[in-house]
Structure formats: C-alpha cells, structure tokens
C-alpha cells in the first residue's frame, strides 16, 4: 500500500488546529489502504530555542495526544524523529541538492524570521530540507497536513525531482500533500486572518487540547465574531473571516460540510451558535484530553512505545538511506 508520512513539532502543547488539520485526518487514514507513519519531529522543534528540561516532556505530550485521539501503534508506526538518525543523514544530502534560492521563497521561514533573518538559526533556514528527508526517507507518497505546510510539501517534490534528475534515476517519488475538508486552516479566535498556532501571544487565541471544559466554553464565548447572524449560503461567509472560521470548526468537529452546518444554523445569531459550538467541542475534546492526561502519567510506557516505533521506522529507513548513499557515491558501512 502507498505510504503516508506526517509529523508534529513538540514546540508547545497541541492545539485544536493540530487536531483538526492533522491528527484527526491521520486517524482516518489508518487501515489497509495505506501504511501510515507518524512522527513527533523533535529535531524540527529545536530550530527555535526549546528548554531542554521541557523538550522531552513536550515530545511525550504530542505522542500522548496522537494516541488519545486514535493513532493506534499497531496500525501505524509512531515514533520521535531524534530516535532515527537516518533523518539527519538524508537531510544533509538534501542540503546539497536544494538551492538557497528555494529556501528564500519559503513563506513560513519569512514569517518566523521576521525582520531579523540574520539572527535566526541555520537550522530554521534548512528546516524544509529536513522535512523533505522525513518524507522521502520512507518513499512516502501521501502527506496529510494543514494548508500551512503545502509549500513545504511542494518543495519536497522539487528536491526529489532534482535528486532524480541529477543522479539520473527515478529514485524518490513525487509526494502529494493531502489537504481536504474544512479543518485544514483553523484560524486564531481573536483574529480570523491569522492562523491558530501554539505560539501566539494570547492563550485566548487558541484552544489547547488540554484545556478544560470551562476554558473551552469561555474561549468560544469570547471569540471574535461579527454583528451579522450566520448566513444561509457558504458564499456569504466571504469577507467574514471569524464567522467562516467558527463555522469551519463546527463542521470539522461534527464531520459535516460547511453547507450542512449553515443549513442548520443559517439565520441564527451568535448567542445561539457559540454555545452549541462550545458544547460540541467539549463533547469531542474532553475524552481526548482525559486520555492524554492518563497516558502522560506513565512516561516510561510512552518512551517504550516510541522506541518500538523507531525500530520499525529504521527497518524501512536504513535500506533507503543505504541506496541513497550508493547513488551519490558515498561509502557507507
Ligand atoms: P506543526 O507542528 O506546526 O503542525 C502540525 C500539523 O498541524 C497542522 N496545523 C494546522 N492545521 C489547520 N489549522 C491550523 N491552525 C494548524 N496549525 C497546525 C499543520 O499543517 C501540520 O500538519 N513542518 C511541520 C512538521 C513536519 C512535517 C514533516 C509534516 C516535519 N516534518 C513531514 C509533514 C511531513 C510543522 O511544523 O507542523
């Protein structure tokens, strides 16, 4: 079956954006149609400063979130990136294939570096090359991600194509991003033009997977909306970023289309919709956060699960890395 690879950085807690844009679709891809490989990308996290004392627990928290949401370590390979050194080995080769000009076009780098592009880490600049290595080390063809990662997956194709061309072999597949459904671009609750992220300034901007029911209800109640009632038609959400986002969250949490949500709530005011959204979110998220907390109590169990996952990942990765070295003309023992 075709291989699926995706990852999440342990740079802060999981958000509703990570859940709806990534983990929830990943759960749905498990099964006979795909071989699914999911990774906590701790090496990507350290491209910006991480407190060493918090990084290991952060990695366990992301793994616990994936498990609690339904990633099954029997059906999927689940591990953390640092346990599989082949990722960094392939990334070095890709650093020598990718061009500086390609990195300069990455919008995520530009956003993160801001005004201060001279002072960020070299790792942050090379980030997409490590991400390409994550994917291509397994010859993965499908990468389920949120919208914000689309450009990085396209760059992965460029790296694969250039490698294949330079070395005259169709060795790496041209990977596709899988971006489907209303949850792929969850926005900040205080500003519907910005993405919901782990690192935004105010905690009120985001729903964290570990938020309790009262906090979730409060955040939706205080979420920015607009003075109009909900429209009947999806097209009427254009130009109303906050309304569009809240409807998308409802649709994604309830596995419905945006049309179906508006068929139910069109014409209603926020006083009715926001409490319904808060109730739905608590209903869906409380069991996940409860299970996450339970799993996080047993660090040794999470660590041994990640260790087993890493061993299975290396069985796939090692021969692909070996062949890559041979193609490039590197000697390997
Ligand atoms: P990260 O850790 O920022 O986010 C993990 C996943 O969550 C999705 N996501 C969102 N989806 C919808 N709305 C949002 N507001 C939102 N915020 C985050 C992201 O699109 C992502 O799918 N570079 C990646 C990690 C990575 C990776 C990979 C992914 C490293 N190697 C290989 C795929 C394949 C990242 O920073 O994800």
PDB file of N, CA, C and O in Angstrom, residues 186-191 194-208 219 245:
ATOM      1  N   UNK A 186      -7.425  26.284  10.409  1.00  0.00           N
ATOM      2  CA  UNK A 186      -8.143  26.803  11.577  1.00  0.00           C
ATOM      3  C   UNK A 186      -7.455  28.101  12.007  1.00  0.00           C
ATOM      4  O   UNK A 186      -6.233  28.155  12.149  1.00  0.00           O
ATOM      5  N   UNK A 187      -8.278  29.147  12.179  1.00  0.00           N
ATOM      6  CA  UNK A 187      -7.704  30.461  12.436  1.00  0.00           C
ATOM      7  C   UNK A 187      -7.783  30.800  13.927  1.00  0.00           C
ATOM      8  O   UNK A 187      -8.503  30.173  14.708  1.00  0.00           O
ATOM      9  N   UNK A 188      -7.018  31.817  14.270  1.00  0.00           N
ATOM     10  CA  UNK A 188      -6.943  32.402  15.600  1.00  0.00           C
ATOM     11  C   UNK A 188      -8.339  32.904  16.038  1.00  0.00           C
ATOM     12  O   UNK A 188      -9.043  33.518  15.238  1.00  0.00           O
ATOM     13  N   UNK A 189      -8.722  32.632  17.273  1.00  0.00           N
ATOM     14  CA  UNK A 189     -10.084  33.001  17.715  1.00  0.00           C
ATOM     15  C   UNK A 189     -10.261  34.501  17.916  1.00  0.00           C
ATOM     16  O   UNK A 189     -11.382  34.983  18.027  1.00  0.00           O
ATOM     17  N   UNK A 190      -9.169  35.250  17.985  1.00  0.00           N
ATOM     18  CA  UNK A 190      -9.267  36.697  18.181  1.00  0.00           C
ATOM     19  C   UNK A 190      -9.033  37.469  16.885  1.00  0.00           C
ATOM     20  O   UNK A 190      -9.246  38.675  16.845  1.00  0.00           O
ATOM     21  N   UNK A 191      -8.533  36.786  15.860  1.00  0.00           N
ATOM     22  CA  UNK A 191      -8.252  37.447  14.586  1.00  0.00           C
ATOM     23  C   UNK A 191      -8.330  36.396  13.490  1.00  0.00           C
ATOM     24  O   UNK A 191      -7.411  35.588  13.331  1.00  0.00           O
ATOM     25  N   UNK A 194      -5.441  35.356  11.001  1.00  0.00           N
ATOM     26  CA  UNK A 194      -4.175  34.716  11.401  1.00  0.00           C
ATOM     27  C   UNK A 194      -4.434  33.275  11.792  1.00  0.00           C
ATOM     28  O   UNK A 194      -5.465  32.962  12.381  1.00  0.00           O
ATOM     29  N   UNK A 195      -3.453  32.423  11.546  1.00  0.00           N
ATOM     30  CA  UNK A 195      -3.626  31.004  11.852  1.00  0.00           C
ATOM     31  C   UNK A 195      -3.589  30.759  13.362  1.00  0.00           C
ATOM     32  O   UNK A 195      -2.898  31.465  14.096  1.00  0.00           O
ATOM     33  N   UNK A 196      -4.361  29.787  13.818  1.00  0.00           N
ATOM     34  CA  UNK A 196      -4.272  29.374  15.219  1.00  0.00           C
ATOM     35  C   UNK A 196      -2.954  28.630  15.391  1.00  0.00           C
ATOM     36  O   UNK A 196      -2.697  27.665  14.687  1.00  0.00           O
ATOM     37  N   UNK A 197      -2.101  29.114  16.302  1.00  0.00           N
ATOM     38  CA  UNK A 197      -0.815  28.435  16.464  1.00  0.00           C
ATOM     39  C   UNK A 197      -0.489  28.234  17.929  1.00  0.00           C
ATOM     40  O   UNK A 197      -1.059  28.893  18.801  1.00  0.00           O
ATOM     41  N   UNK A 198       0.455  27.327  18.159  1.00  0.00           N
ATOM     42  CA  UNK A 198       0.885  27.003  19.522  1.00  0.00           C
ATOM     43  C   UNK A 198       1.552  28.198  20.179  1.00  0.00           C
ATOM     44  O   UNK A 198       1.635  28.279  21.388  1.00  0.00           O
ATOM     45  N   UNK A 199       2.097  29.088  19.348  1.00  0.00           N
ATOM     46  CA  UNK A 199       2.993  30.102  19.891  1.00  0.00           C
ATOM     47  C   UNK A 199       2.407  31.515  19.887  1.00  0.00           C
ATOM     48  O   UNK A 199       3.094  32.447  20.273  1.00  0.00           O
ATOM     49  N   UNK A 200       1.142  31.690  19.477  1.00  0.00           N
ATOM     50  CA  UNK A 200       0.539  33.035  19.513  1.00  0.00           C
ATOM     51  C   UNK A 200       0.595  33.622  20.921  1.00  0.00           C
ATOM     52  O   UNK A 200       0.634  32.900  21.903  1.00  0.00           O
ATOM     53  N   UNK A 201       0.590  34.975  20.986  1.00  0.00           N
ATOM     54  CA  UNK A 201       0.810  35.649  22.275  1.00  0.00           C
ATOM     55  C   UNK A 201      -0.225  35.287  23.336  1.00  0.00           C
ATOM     56  O   UNK A 201       0.111  34.964  24.462  1.00  0.00           O
ATOM     57  N   UNK A 202      -1.509  35.368  22.973  1.00  0.00           N
ATOM     58  CA  UNK A 202      -2.536  35.215  23.995  1.00  0.00           C
ATOM     59  C   UNK A 202      -3.122  33.806  23.951  1.00  0.00           C
ATOM     60  O   UNK A 202      -3.402  33.272  22.881  1.00  0.00           O
ATOM     61  N   UNK A 203      -3.329  33.245  25.127  1.00  0.00           N
ATOM     62  CA  UNK A 203      -3.912  31.908  25.190  1.00  0.00           C
ATOM     63  C   UNK A 203      -5.376  31.908  24.706  1.00  0.00           C
ATOM     64  O   UNK A 203      -5.893  30.873  24.294  1.00  0.00           O
ATOM     65  N   UNK A 204      -6.019  33.101  24.748  1.00  0.00           N
ATOM     66  CA  UNK A 204      -7.414  33.195  24.306  1.00  0.00           C
ATOM     67  C   UNK A 204      -7.562  33.000  22.791  1.00  0.00           C
ATOM     68  O   UNK A 204      -8.659  32.796  22.288  1.00  0.00           O
ATOM     69  N   UNK A 205      -6.458  33.085  22.069  1.00  0.00           N
ATOM     70  CA  UNK A 205      -6.492  32.918  20.606  1.00  0.00           C
ATOM     71  C   UNK A 205      -6.707  31.492  20.170  1.00  0.00           C
ATOM     72  O   UNK A 205      -6.992  31.240  19.010  1.00  0.00           O
ATOM     73  N   UNK A 206      -6.380  30.558  21.056  1.00  0.00           N
ATOM     74  CA  UNK A 206      -6.363  29.156  20.628  1.00  0.00           C
ATOM     75  C   UNK A 206      -7.079  28.271  21.634  1.00  0.00           C
ATOM     76  O   UNK A 206      -7.225  28.613  22.798  1.00  0.00           O
ATOM     77  N   UNK A 207      -7.513  27.110  21.143  1.00  0.00           N
ATOM     78  CA  UNK A 207      -7.989  26.046  22.024  1.00  0.00           C
ATOM     79  C   UNK A 207      -6.839  25.050  22.133  1.00  0.00           C
ATOM     80  O   UNK A 207      -6.339  24.565  21.112  1.00  0.00           O
ATOM     81  N   UNK A 208      -6.402  24.786  23.340  1.00  0.00           N
ATOM     82  CA  UNK A 208      -5.380  23.765  23.559  1.00  0.00           C
ATOM     83  C   UNK A 208      -6.080  22.444  23.823  1.00  0.00           C
ATOM     84  O   UNK A 208      -7.121  22.413  24.494  1.00  0.00           O
ATOM     85  N   UNK A 219     -13.492  30.461  25.952  1.00  0.00           N
ATOM     86  CA  UNK A 219     -12.768  30.917  24.756  1.00  0.00           C
ATOM     87  C   UNK A 219     -13.708  31.072  23.560  1.00  0.00           C
ATOM     88  O   UNK A 219     -13.585  32.023  22.795  1.00  0.00           O
ATOM     89  N   UNK A 245     -14.422  30.910  10.149  1.00  0.00           N
ATOM     90  CA  UNK A 245     -13.600  30.016  10.970  1.00  0.00           C
ATOM     91  C   UNK A 245     -14.451  29.249  11.983  1.00  0.00           C
ATOM     92  O   UNK A 245     -14.301  28.040  12.143  1.00  0.00           O
TER      93      UNK A 245
END
